[in-house]
Tab-separated table of C-alpha atoms and ligand atoms in Angstrom:
chain	number	residue	atom	x	y	z
A	1	PRO	CA	0.063	0.083	-0.032
A	2	SER	CA	1.155	3.476	-0.703
A	3	PRO	CA	1.260	5.841	2.339
A	4	GLN	CA	-1.484	8.464	1.855
A	5	SER	CA	-1.455	11.664	3.624
A	6	ASN	CA	-4.229	12.500	5.638
A	7	SER	CA	-5.234	16.075	6.486
A	8	SER	CA	-7.385	15.092	9.366
A	9	CYS	CA	-4.462	13.732	11.341
A	10	LYS	CA	-3.823	16.237	14.135
A	11	ILE	CA	-0.422	17.907	14.303
A	12	MET	CA	1.175	17.434	17.709
A	13	ALA	CA	4.938	16.809	18.168
A	14	MET	CA	5.834	14.999	14.822
A	15	THR	CA	6.215	11.302	16.008
A	16	THR	CA	6.129	8.068	14.204
A	17	LEU	CA	5.451	4.544	15.730
A	18	LEU	CA	5.812	1.293	13.616
A	19	ILE	CA	4.092	-1.951	14.547
A	20	HIS	CA	6.578	-4.153	12.798
A	21	ASN	CA	5.937	-7.444	11.052
A	22	ALA	CA	2.955	-8.586	13.122
A	23	HIS	CA	2.050	-12.238	13.118
A	24	THR	CA	-1.469	-11.488	12.445
A	25	ILE	CA	-3.589	-8.213	12.061
A	26	ALA	CA	-7.277	-8.217	12.126
A	27	THR	CA	-8.093	-5.026	10.480
A	28	LEU	CA	-11.806	-5.103	10.808
A	29	ASN	CA	-11.919	-2.851	7.621
A	30	ASP	CA	-14.872	-3.192	5.264
A	31	ALA	CA	-13.345	-6.053	3.443
A	32	GLY	CA	-12.700	-7.984	6.776
A	33	ASP	CA	-8.912	-8.339	5.824
A	34	GLU	CA	-6.773	-10.411	8.074
A	35	LEU	CA	-3.007	-9.916	7.333
A	36	SER	CA	-0.063	-11.813	8.196
A	37	ASN	CA	3.642	-10.545	8.375
A	38	ALA	CA	2.275	-7.086	8.260
A	39	SER	CA	2.995	-3.650	9.677
A	40	ILE	CA	1.171	-0.439	10.700
A	41	TYR	CA	2.871	2.827	10.389
A	42	VAL	CA	1.510	5.609	12.780
A	43	ARG	CA	2.205	9.196	12.383
A	44	ASN	CA	1.163	11.325	15.439
A	45	ASN	CA	-2.221	9.988	16.187
A	46	CYS	CA	-3.255	8.465	12.767
A	47	ILE	CA	-2.500	5.366	10.922
A	48	GLU	CA	-0.598	6.324	7.901
A	49	ALA	CA	0.041	2.934	6.213
A	50	ILE	CA	-0.855	-0.616	6.813
A	51	GLY	CA	0.075	-3.658	4.726
A	52	PRO	CA	2.992	-6.201	4.153
A	53	ALA	CA	6.044	-5.466	6.472
A	54	HIS	CA	8.228	-5.458	3.318
A	55	ALA	CA	6.278	-2.634	1.707
A	56	LEU	CA	6.352	-0.344	4.766
A	57	PRO	CA	9.187	1.750	6.431
A	58	SER	CA	11.369	-0.623	8.656
A	59	THR	CA	12.308	2.454	11.204
A	60	ALA	CA	10.284	5.044	13.115
A	61	ASP	CA	10.676	6.852	16.270
A	62	ARG	CA	9.601	3.922	18.180
A	63	VAL	CA	9.368	0.308	16.730
A	64	ILE	CA	7.358	-2.406	18.327
A	65	ASN	CA	8.470	-5.826	17.083
A	66	ALA	CA	5.150	-7.644	16.737
A	67	GLU	CA	6.234	-10.934	15.075
A	68	HIS	CA	4.585	-12.881	17.948
A	69	HIS	CA	1.541	-10.721	18.371
A	70	VAL	CA	-1.965	-10.522	17.041
A	71	VAL	CA	-2.987	-6.973	16.625
A	72	ILE	CA	-6.731	-5.831	16.683
A	73	PRO	CA	-8.329	-2.441	16.718
A	74	GLY	CA	-8.524	-0.993	20.154
A	75	MET	CA	-11.952	-2.208	21.726
A	76	VAL	CA	-14.644	0.231	22.405
A	77	ASN	CA	-16.539	-0.002	25.725
A	78	THR	CA	-20.001	1.547	25.334
A	79	HIS	CA	-21.364	1.172	28.941
A	80	HIS	CA	-19.917	1.482	32.202
A	81	HIS	CA	-20.151	3.079	35.883
A	82	MET	CA	-16.626	3.383	36.803
A	83	SER	CA	-17.256	4.581	40.258
A	84	GLN	CA	-18.907	1.225	41.095
A	85	SER	CA	-15.153	-0.259	41.143
A	86	LEU	CA	-15.164	1.030	44.822
A	87	THR	CA	-18.264	-1.224	45.525
A	88	ARG	CA	-17.379	-4.538	43.873
A	89	ALA	CA	-18.414	-7.771	45.610
A	90	ILE	CA	-20.270	-5.984	48.450
A	91	PRO	CA	-21.653	-9.023	50.350
A	92	GLY	CA	-25.198	-7.726	50.938
A	93	VAL	CA	-25.983	-7.531	47.288
A	94	GLN	CA	-23.901	-10.334	45.843
A	95	ASN	CA	-26.994	-12.339	44.995
A	96	ALA	CA	-29.470	-9.568	44.270
A	97	GLU	CA	-31.524	-8.784	41.065
A	98	LEU	CA	-31.359	-5.316	39.566
A	99	PHE	CA	-33.815	-3.416	41.891
A	100	SER	CA	-32.792	-4.927	45.150
A	101	TRP	CA	-29.144	-4.527	44.228
A	102	LEU	CA	-29.667	-0.935	43.438
A	103	ARG	CA	-31.593	-0.323	46.754
A	104	GLY	CA	-28.678	-1.905	48.577
A	105	LEU	CA	-26.046	0.103	46.900
A	106	TYR	CA	-27.582	3.696	46.621
A	107	PRO	CA	-26.998	4.450	50.312
A	108	ILE	CA	-23.325	3.477	49.954
A	109	TRP	CA	-23.007	5.428	46.798
A	110	ALA	CA	-24.365	8.500	48.637
A	111	GLY	CA	-20.973	8.893	50.376
A	112	LEU	CA	-18.984	9.246	47.114
A	113	GLN	CA	-16.487	12.137	47.046
A	114	PRO	CA	-14.788	13.878	44.285
A	115	ASP	CA	-11.342	12.167	44.773
A	116	MET	CA	-13.091	8.915	45.008
A	117	ILE	CA	-14.631	9.402	41.682
A	118	HIS	CA	-11.128	10.177	40.210
A	119	ALA	CA	-9.572	7.221	41.802
A	120	SER	CA	-12.205	4.840	40.788
A	121	THR	CA	-12.215	6.030	37.212
A	122	GLN	CA	-8.485	5.602	37.056
A	123	THR	CA	-8.764	2.044	38.286
A	124	ALA	CA	-11.640	1.249	35.979
A	125	MET	CA	-9.618	2.706	33.034
A	126	ALA	CA	-6.577	0.817	33.852
A	127	GLU	CA	-8.300	-2.337	34.018
A	128	LEU	CA	-9.888	-1.722	30.517
A	129	LEU	CA	-6.651	-0.509	28.971
A	130	LEU	CA	-4.805	-3.667	30.125
A	131	SER	CA	-7.520	-5.742	28.484
A	132	GLY	CA	-7.080	-4.092	25.133
A	133	CYS	CA	-9.857	-1.352	25.295
A	134	THR	CA	-8.956	2.045	24.178
A	135	THR	CA	-12.087	3.965	24.139
A	136	SER	CA	-14.814	3.900	26.948
A	137	SER	CA	-17.905	5.672	27.774
A	138	ASP	CA	-18.958	6.152	31.484
A	139	HIS	CA	-22.195	6.819	32.854
A	140	LEU	CA	-22.011	8.736	36.189
A	141	TYR	CA	-25.500	9.361	37.467
A	142	ILE	CA	-24.961	10.156	41.041
A	143	TYR	CA	-23.510	13.557	42.264
A	144	PRO	CA	-23.356	13.779	46.052
A	145	ASN	CA	-20.936	15.796	48.066
A	146	GLY	CA	-19.607	17.944	45.342
A	147	VAL	CA	-18.851	15.314	42.804
A	148	LYS	CA	-18.675	16.301	39.244
A	149	LEU	CA	-18.368	14.689	35.865
A	150	ASP	CA	-15.120	16.802	35.604
A	151	ASP	CA	-13.530	14.329	38.032
A	152	CYS	CA	-13.824	11.500	35.548
A	153	ILE	CA	-12.720	13.646	32.526
A	154	HIS	CA	-9.382	14.627	34.306
A	155	ALA	CA	-8.821	11.026	35.339
A	156	ALA	CA	-9.180	10.010	31.758
A	157	ARG	CA	-6.630	12.571	30.509
A	158	GLU	CA	-4.045	11.651	33.069
A	159	ILE	CA	-4.276	7.868	32.231
A	160	GLY	CA	-4.465	8.574	28.444
A	161	MET	CA	-7.907	6.899	27.536
A	162	ARG	CA	-10.229	7.930	24.626
A	163	PHE	CA	-13.343	8.955	26.663
A	164	VAL	CA	-17.068	9.504	26.121
A	165	ALA	CA	-18.352	11.110	29.536
A	166	THR	CA	-22.010	10.709	29.918
A	167	ARG	CA	-23.759	13.225	32.252
A	168	GLY	CA	-26.050	10.832	34.072
A	169	SER	CA	-28.766	11.932	36.460
A	170	MET	CA	-31.577	10.870	38.723
A	171	SER	CA	-34.423	13.287	39.660
A	172	VAL	CA	-37.308	11.075	40.732
A	173	GLY	CA	-36.746	9.797	44.424
A	174	GLN	CA	-38.864	7.296	46.443
A	175	SER	CA	-41.294	10.053	47.658
A	176	LYS	CA	-42.293	10.601	44.103
A	177	GLY	CA	-42.578	6.904	43.190
A	178	GLY	CA	-38.947	6.406	42.022
A	179	LEU	CA	-36.425	3.772	43.139
A	180	PRO	CA	-33.631	5.889	44.534
A	181	PRO	CA	-33.816	7.531	47.943
A	182	ASP	CA	-34.631	11.225	47.774
A	183	ARG	CA	-31.323	12.198	49.144
A	184	VAL	CA	-29.307	11.181	46.140
A	185	VAL	CA	-31.444	12.857	43.488
A	186	GLU	CA	-30.878	16.231	42.010
A	187	GLN	CA	-33.169	19.062	40.918
A	188	GLU	CA	-33.944	18.907	37.109
A	189	ASP	CA	-32.961	22.526	36.328
A	190	ALA	CA	-29.651	22.080	38.130
A	191	ILE	CA	-28.976	18.822	35.998
A	192	LEU	CA	-29.786	20.497	32.724
A	193	LYS	CA	-27.672	23.520	33.636
A	194	ASP	CA	-24.615	21.317	34.499
A	195	THR	CA	-25.094	19.222	31.470
A	196	GLN	CA	-25.051	22.396	29.273
A	197	ARG	CA	-21.846	23.347	31.070
A	198	LEU	CA	-20.053	20.162	30.374
A	199	ILE	CA	-20.918	19.959	26.785
A	200	THR	CA	-19.722	23.502	26.111
A	201	GLN	CA	-16.562	23.039	28.157
A	202	PHE	CA	-15.506	19.575	26.994
A	203	HIS	CA	-17.324	18.129	24.147
A	204	ASP	CA	-15.026	17.705	21.147
A	205	ALA	CA	-16.764	16.888	17.774
A	206	SER	CA	-13.604	16.621	15.759
A	207	HIS	CA	-11.974	13.699	14.148
A	208	GLY	CA	-9.730	11.941	16.752
A	209	ALA	CA	-11.531	13.608	19.775
A	210	MET	CA	-10.092	12.247	23.009
A	211	THR	CA	-13.076	13.732	25.081
A	212	GLN	CA	-16.704	13.755	24.219
A	213	VAL	CA	-19.832	14.350	26.237
A	214	ALA	CA	-23.184	12.718	25.963
A	215	VAL	CA	-26.553	13.390	27.849
A	216	ALA	CA	-27.750	10.460	29.928
A	217	PRO	CA	-30.714	10.669	32.520
A	218	CYS	CA	-30.290	7.312	34.266
A	219	SER	CA	-33.395	5.301	33.836
A	220	PRO	CA	-37.238	5.252	33.576
A	221	PHE	CA	-37.524	4.425	37.215
A	222	SER	CA	-35.187	7.420	38.443
A	223	VAL	CA	-36.003	10.382	36.162
A	224	SER	CA	-39.166	12.174	34.863
A	225	GLN	CA	-40.498	12.133	31.275
A	226	ASP	CA	-39.905	16.085	31.398
A	227	LEU	CA	-36.263	15.435	31.988
A	228	MET	CA	-35.955	12.789	29.242
A	229	ARG	CA	-37.696	15.298	26.739
A	230	LEU	CA	-35.635	18.274	27.729
A	231	SER	CA	-32.467	16.194	27.636
A	232	ALA	CA	-33.184	15.100	24.049
A	233	GLU	CA	-33.936	18.709	23.098
A	234	MET	CA	-30.530	19.811	24.597
A	235	ALA	CA	-28.604	17.074	22.944
A	236	ARG	CA	-29.968	17.585	19.661
A	237	HIS	CA	-29.339	21.468	19.842
A	238	TYR	CA	-25.680	20.800	20.624
A	239	GLY	CA	-25.317	17.767	18.369
A	240	VAL	CA	-24.239	15.497	21.184
A	241	ARG	CA	-25.532	11.816	21.858
A	242	LEU	CA	-28.172	10.538	24.288
A	243	HIS	CA	-27.761	7.363	26.463
A	244	THR	CA	-29.803	5.651	29.074
A	245	HIS	CA	-30.843	2.291	30.446
A	246	LEU	CA	-33.682	0.572	28.855
A	247	ALA	CA	-35.594	-2.753	29.132
A	248	GLU	CA	-33.006	-4.223	31.355
A	249	ASN	CA	-35.124	-6.881	32.968
A	250	ASP	CA	-38.812	-7.936	33.876
A	251	HIS	CA	-39.249	-5.654	36.685
A	252	ASP	CA	-38.120	-2.763	34.425
A	253	ILE	CA	-40.730	-3.744	31.868
A	254	ALA	CA	-43.355	-3.942	34.652
A	255	TYR	CA	-42.516	-0.530	36.002
A	256	SER	CA	-42.840	0.930	32.485
A	257	LEU	CA	-46.194	-0.731	31.869
A	258	GLU	CA	-47.481	0.262	35.322
A	259	LYS	CA	-46.292	3.775	35.618
A	260	PHE	CA	-46.459	5.013	31.899
A	261	ASN	CA	-48.858	2.327	30.311
A	262	ARG	CA	-46.159	1.863	27.547
A	263	THR	CA	-43.465	-0.567	26.680
A	264	PRO	CA	-39.959	0.648	27.066
A	265	THR	CA	-39.766	1.189	23.300
A	266	GLN	CA	-42.961	3.127	23.189
A	267	TYR	CA	-41.718	5.098	26.199
A	268	ALA	CA	-38.449	5.887	24.363
A	269	GLU	CA	-40.289	6.829	21.185
A	270	ASP	CA	-42.712	9.152	22.763
A	271	LEU	CA	-39.894	11.018	24.576
A	272	GLY	CA	-37.709	11.503	21.378
A	273	TRP	CA	-35.288	8.739	22.481
A	274	LEU	CA	-34.975	6.858	19.311
A	275	GLY	CA	-32.467	7.796	16.580
A	276	ASP	CA	-29.109	7.239	15.189
A	277	ASP	CA	-27.743	9.629	18.001
A	278	VAL	CA	-29.165	7.396	20.813
A	279	TRP	CA	-27.799	4.332	22.450
A	280	HIS	CA	-29.625	2.277	25.159
A	281	ALA	CA	-27.825	-0.041	27.559
A	282	HIS	CA	-29.097	-3.485	28.004
A	283	CYS	CA	-32.420	-3.985	26.039
A	284	VAL	CA	-32.541	-7.587	27.402
A	285	LYS	CA	-36.409	-7.518	27.174
A	286	LEU	CA	-36.710	-5.646	23.982
A	287	ASP	CA	-39.818	-7.016	22.094
A	288	ASP	CA	-40.112	-7.573	18.292
A	289	GLU	CA	-41.747	-4.242	17.755
A	290	GLY	CA	-38.765	-2.593	19.621
A	291	ILE	CA	-36.267	-4.504	17.585
A	292	SER	CA	-37.866	-3.307	14.346
A	293	LEU	CA	-38.110	0.293	15.604
A	294	PHE	CA	-34.532	0.312	16.808
A	295	ALA	CA	-33.526	-0.886	13.412
A	296	ALA	CA	-35.583	1.540	11.395
A	297	THR	CA	-34.252	4.479	13.411
A	298	ARG	CA	-30.683	3.151	13.793
A	299	THR	CA	-30.904	3.441	17.534
A	300	GLY	CA	-28.028	1.592	19.132
A	301	ILE	CA	-27.629	-0.850	21.925
A	302	ALA	CA	-24.951	-1.444	24.549
A	303	HIS	CA	-24.930	-5.245	25.278
A	304	CYS	CA	-23.668	-6.041	28.612
A	305	PRO	CA	-23.639	-9.845	28.806
A	306	CYS	CA	-21.608	-10.255	32.069
A	307	SER	CA	-23.756	-7.881	34.075
A	308	ASN	CA	-27.021	-9.606	32.442
A	309	MET	CA	-25.798	-12.845	33.937
A	310	ARG	CA	-24.581	-11.471	37.206
A	311	LEU	CA	-27.947	-9.825	37.930
A	312	ALA	CA	-29.885	-12.651	36.333
A	313	SER	CA	-31.560	-10.182	34.001
A	314	GLY	CA	-31.865	-12.461	30.996
A	315	ILE	CA	-30.107	-13.043	27.602
A	316	ALA	CA	-30.583	-10.287	25.014
A	317	PRO	CA	-31.667	-11.488	21.436
A	318	ILE	CA	-28.362	-10.085	19.978
A	319	ARG	CA	-28.449	-12.118	16.900
A	320	LYS	CA	-32.036	-11.066	16.094
A	321	MET	CA	-30.937	-7.448	16.659
A	322	ILE	CA	-27.979	-7.692	14.445
A	323	GLU	CA	-29.991	-9.399	11.749
A	324	ALA	CA	-32.629	-6.768	11.939
A	325	GLY	CA	-29.965	-3.984	11.475
A	326	VAL	CA	-29.773	-2.639	14.939
A	327	PRO	CA	-26.318	-1.199	15.707
A	328	VAL	CA	-24.868	-3.256	18.676
A	329	GLY	CA	-21.788	-2.633	20.842
A	330	LEU	CA	-20.617	-4.259	24.066
A	331	GLY	CA	-20.455	-2.818	27.457
A	332	VAL	CA	-18.778	-4.146	30.642
A	333	ASP	CA	-21.344	-2.229	32.657
A	334	GLY	CA	-20.620	-0.958	35.990
A	335	SER	CA	-17.981	-2.769	38.250
A	336	ALA	CA	-20.501	-3.631	40.977
A	337	SER	CA	-22.314	-5.845	38.419
A	338	ASN	CA	-19.792	-7.498	36.638
A	339	ASP	CA	-17.378	-7.196	38.568
A	340	ALA	CA	-14.595	-7.417	35.961
A	341	ALA	CA	-13.909	-4.852	33.381
A	342	HIS	CA	-12.039	-7.153	30.973
A	343	MET	CA	-13.201	-6.082	27.507
A	344	LEU	CA	-11.863	-9.267	25.615
A	345	ASN	CA	-13.566	-11.351	28.268
A	346	GLU	CA	-16.909	-9.468	27.697
A	347	ALA	CA	-16.660	-10.168	24.062
A	348	ARG	CA	-16.012	-13.840	24.787
A	349	GLN	CA	-18.835	-13.991	27.090
A	350	ALA	CA	-21.098	-12.301	24.451
A	351	MET	CA	-20.110	-15.128	22.044
A	352	LEU	CA	-20.877	-17.701	24.709
A	353	LEU	CA	-24.070	-16.234	25.916
A	354	ALA	CA	-25.555	-15.988	22.337
A	355	ARG	CA	-24.803	-19.599	21.795
A	356	LEU	CA	-26.560	-20.667	25.017
A	357	ARG	CA	-29.547	-18.456	23.834
A	358	LYS	CA	-29.697	-20.350	20.663
A	359	SER	CA	-29.506	-23.739	22.534
A	360	LEU	CA	-32.396	-22.719	24.633
A	361	GLU	CA	-34.526	-21.488	21.597
A	362	THR	CA	-33.569	-24.398	19.359
A	363	PRO	CA	-34.106	-27.821	20.932
A	364	GLN	CA	-31.610	-30.406	19.749
A	365	VAL	CA	-34.397	-33.049	19.916
A	366	SER	CA	-37.241	-32.970	17.357
A	367	SER	CA	-40.935	-33.038	18.279
A	368	ASP	CA	-41.027	-36.759	17.678
A	369	GLY	CA	-38.272	-37.216	20.331
A	370	ARG	CA	-35.474	-38.007	18.106
A	371	THR	CA	-32.290	-36.452	18.330
A	372	VAL	CA	-31.482	-33.780	15.569
A	373	TYR	CA	-27.950	-34.783	14.328
A	374	GLY	CA	-25.858	-32.426	12.037
A	375	CYS	CA	-26.987	-29.085	13.713
A	376	ASP	CA	-23.328	-28.181	13.756
A	377	THR	CA	-23.388	-27.468	10.001
A	378	ALA	CA	-25.795	-24.608	10.661
A	379	PRO	CA	-24.126	-21.193	11.104
A	380	MET	CA	-23.235	-20.786	14.753
A	381	GLU	CA	-25.346	-18.045	16.488
A	382	MET	CA	-22.176	-15.908	17.030
A	383	THR	CA	-18.698	-16.732	15.808
A	384	ALA	CA	-15.419	-15.585	17.546
A	385	ARG	CA	-15.052	-12.964	14.533
A	386	ASP	CA	-18.673	-11.732	15.134
A	387	ALA	CA	-17.723	-11.175	18.780
A	388	LEU	CA	-14.661	-9.214	17.934
A	389	ARG	CA	-16.466	-7.079	15.494
A	390	LEU	CA	-19.048	-6.171	18.284
A	391	ALA	CA	-16.246	-5.236	20.442
A	392	THR	CA	-14.541	-2.966	17.945
A	393	ARG	CA	-16.606	-1.677	14.900
A	394	GLY	CA	-19.824	-2.264	16.780
A	395	GLY	CA	-18.899	-0.101	19.662
A	396	ALA	CA	-17.628	2.708	17.364
A	397	GLU	CA	-20.830	2.761	15.512
A	398	VAL	CA	-22.817	2.912	18.727
A	399	LEU	CA	-20.904	5.855	19.942
A	400	GLY	CA	-21.301	7.451	16.477
A	401	ARG	CA	-17.510	7.377	15.891
A	402	LYS	CA	-16.121	7.219	12.260
A	403	ASP	CA	-12.376	7.523	13.298
A	404	ILE	CA	-11.984	4.314	15.486
A	405	GLY	CA	-13.051	0.757	15.505
A	406	GLN	CA	-11.034	-0.521	12.617
A	407	LEU	CA	-7.294	-0.481	11.410
A	408	SER	CA	-7.345	1.466	8.138
A	409	VAL	CA	-5.425	4.392	6.804
A	410	GLY	CA	-6.802	7.711	8.284
A	411	TYR	CA	-8.212	6.138	11.273
A	412	CYS	CA	-6.974	6.836	14.759
A	413	ALA	CA	-3.964	4.747	15.972
A	414	ASP	CA	-6.074	2.918	18.553
A	415	MET	CA	-4.965	-0.830	18.817
A	416	ALA	CA	-4.190	-3.686	21.167
A	417	LEU	CA	-1.609	-6.281	20.703
A	418	PHE	CA	-1.642	-9.691	22.418
A	419	ASP	CA	1.378	-12.095	22.955
A	420	LEU	CA	0.715	-15.380	21.207
A	421	ARG	CA	3.573	-16.996	23.104
A	422	SER	CA	1.480	-16.736	26.339
A	423	LEU	CA	-0.176	-19.633	28.114
A	424	SER	CA	-3.796	-18.643	26.915
A	425	PHE	CA	-2.771	-19.086	23.333
A	426	ALA	CA	-0.862	-22.289	23.644
A	427	GLY	CA	-2.122	-24.686	21.070
A	428	GLY	CA	-4.578	-22.433	19.725
A	429	ALA	CA	-2.826	-19.518	18.062
A	430	VAL	CA	-1.050	-22.023	15.898
A	431	HIS	CA	-4.319	-22.797	14.373
A	432	ASP	CA	-6.145	-19.404	14.375
A	433	ALA	CA	-4.752	-16.302	16.142
A	434	ILE	CA	-7.855	-14.350	15.843
A	435	GLY	CA	-10.217	-17.060	16.832
A	436	SER	CA	-8.029	-17.980	19.764
A	437	LEU	CA	-8.587	-14.346	21.101
A	438	MET	CA	-12.214	-15.385	21.814
A	439	LEU	CA	-12.070	-19.041	22.251
A	440	CYS	CA	-9.135	-19.319	24.679
A	441	ALA	CA	-8.862	-17.621	28.258
A	442	SER	CA	-8.957	-13.958	28.009
A	443	ALA	CA	-5.471	-12.796	27.871
A	444	PRO	CA	-4.047	-9.272	29.060
A	445	ALA	CA	-2.834	-7.020	26.225
A	446	SER	CA	0.947	-6.742	25.935
A	447	TYR	CA	0.508	-3.174	24.159
A	448	THR	CA	-2.299	-0.991	24.123
A	449	ILE	CA	-1.957	2.156	21.924
A	450	VAL	CA	-4.453	5.029	22.145
A	451	ASN	CA	-4.284	7.881	19.653
A	452	GLY	CA	-0.635	6.871	18.739
A	453	ARG	CA	0.566	6.882	22.275
A	454	VAL	CA	1.692	3.578	23.754
A	455	VAL	CA	-0.346	3.549	27.164
A	456	VAL	CA	0.372	-0.190	27.880
A	457	SER	CA	3.993	-1.423	27.161
A	458	GLU	CA	4.963	-4.896	27.694
A	459	GLY	CA	2.064	-5.673	29.653
A	460	GLN	CA	2.562	-2.697	32.104
A	461	LEU	CA	0.534	0.608	32.337
A	462	ALA	CA	2.946	3.254	31.036
A	463	THR	CA	1.182	6.448	32.070
A	464	LEU	CA	0.487	6.009	35.716
A	465	ASP	CA	2.007	4.076	38.750
A	466	LEU	CA	-0.740	1.306	38.771
A	467	GLY	CA	0.478	0.059	42.356
A	468	ARG	CA	-0.255	3.730	43.719
A	469	VAL	CA	-3.676	3.793	41.776
A	470	ILE	CA	-4.848	0.528	43.278
A	471	GLU	CA	-3.581	1.404	46.950
A	472	ARG	CA	-5.474	4.780	46.718
A	473	HIS	CA	-8.570	3.108	45.286
A	474	ASN	CA	-8.570	0.506	47.983
A	475	GLN	CA	-8.306	3.057	50.801
A	476	PHE	CA	-11.323	4.992	49.238
A	477	ALA	CA	-13.243	1.819	48.954
A	478	LYS	CA	-12.932	0.822	52.597
A	479	GLN	CA	-13.678	4.521	53.665
A	480	LEU	CA	-16.862	4.599	51.559
A	481	ALA	CA	-18.061	1.216	52.952
A	482	LEU	CA	-17.280	2.313	56.603
A	483	GLY	CA	-18.921	5.760	56.188
A	484	HIS	CA	-22.172	4.136	55.056
B	1	LIG	ZN1	-25.591	0.452	33.597
């Protein structure tokens, strides 16, 4: 390939990075190219060339020898609550479903402080980066004690992760029929004013943006319909995206039918919450009408398989959604309902859970009681490559990004390298390096590159002292639980 110049590449210090002679590159480009003995040449924050190693330059300011590595586009996490890293594995809610899980945690989260938000965001981002994720959204919807979304944005800039910060909110407390206690909800005019401030202060709509802001009232059971409507109007005025939780489990559906006399999809439609600038988390219980409407309007879904299993919410009909044309990405969801923010593992779980759903829907025994042999010739519900696609291009689409999610010239230099000599890949990568990423145990990334910057190098976080980050985080986690 001939290196093309790309005017949208941002000029910083002129630096070049070469990923040299990779064992395998999964480009996730439109043609689905998988390359062997190939290189990627990066100038500043953009991919300038990709192709056979012998056809690309052999030197650069920094060269990473990738002959034993599989290279994938940096994965994109579309749903998270990073502050929940402070409340993982809390004994009282280890076995609870969504609503009682939330009721148990709201009083603890009421004690969150600004420096706790900063510490937990860095912990969550470190975990994601070390798993090969380069872009994450976060949904912070609780703002006690002077907490601001700014605390997350500063943390992201320090660690070097591409970030879509969503201004969550709760405004309907228990006294008004909502789920959260009154002391953790905010006034709606204050929510809207702060959201407007954040968009004007931080949102970057340009190619290669490292910080974006989206508008994200929390859920049907914690905000008013007025706030949903006004949020949609504000987001469209500023050209930013909308995000919320929808149709997460049976209780969520029951609440919607009882309080609004509408299904979650009808509720979203009435309030202006369908469109190619909207993405909803979960949608485990989306009905066929909902899937059709989401597809017709290009409304996106953040599929969170681990969380859906952890809270026993159900199995989202992902294959049906994809076939209908719904944009689908993956989300690790909050760290109190996963409780592991390993993006590669999330993709693996999406693949496994889709297969489980298929087995539940398609009996292996026919109605006359005979075993149906030969089912394995039918296409699998979700292949390893399908799962990789959801984790990369799928997430980019859900976040409305045209500059990430694949390894092509002009795209941001966001990628992850996995060492095929490691134990997870033993006996697998020799047959299929890309398939092994999903089918073998989820390995840590050896290198994670965000916007042309090597943020994880030789398996270590390069931008912050991880030991110090974890120590500070654990002190805050104890303090938060004790203060409750
Ligand atoms: Zn969530």
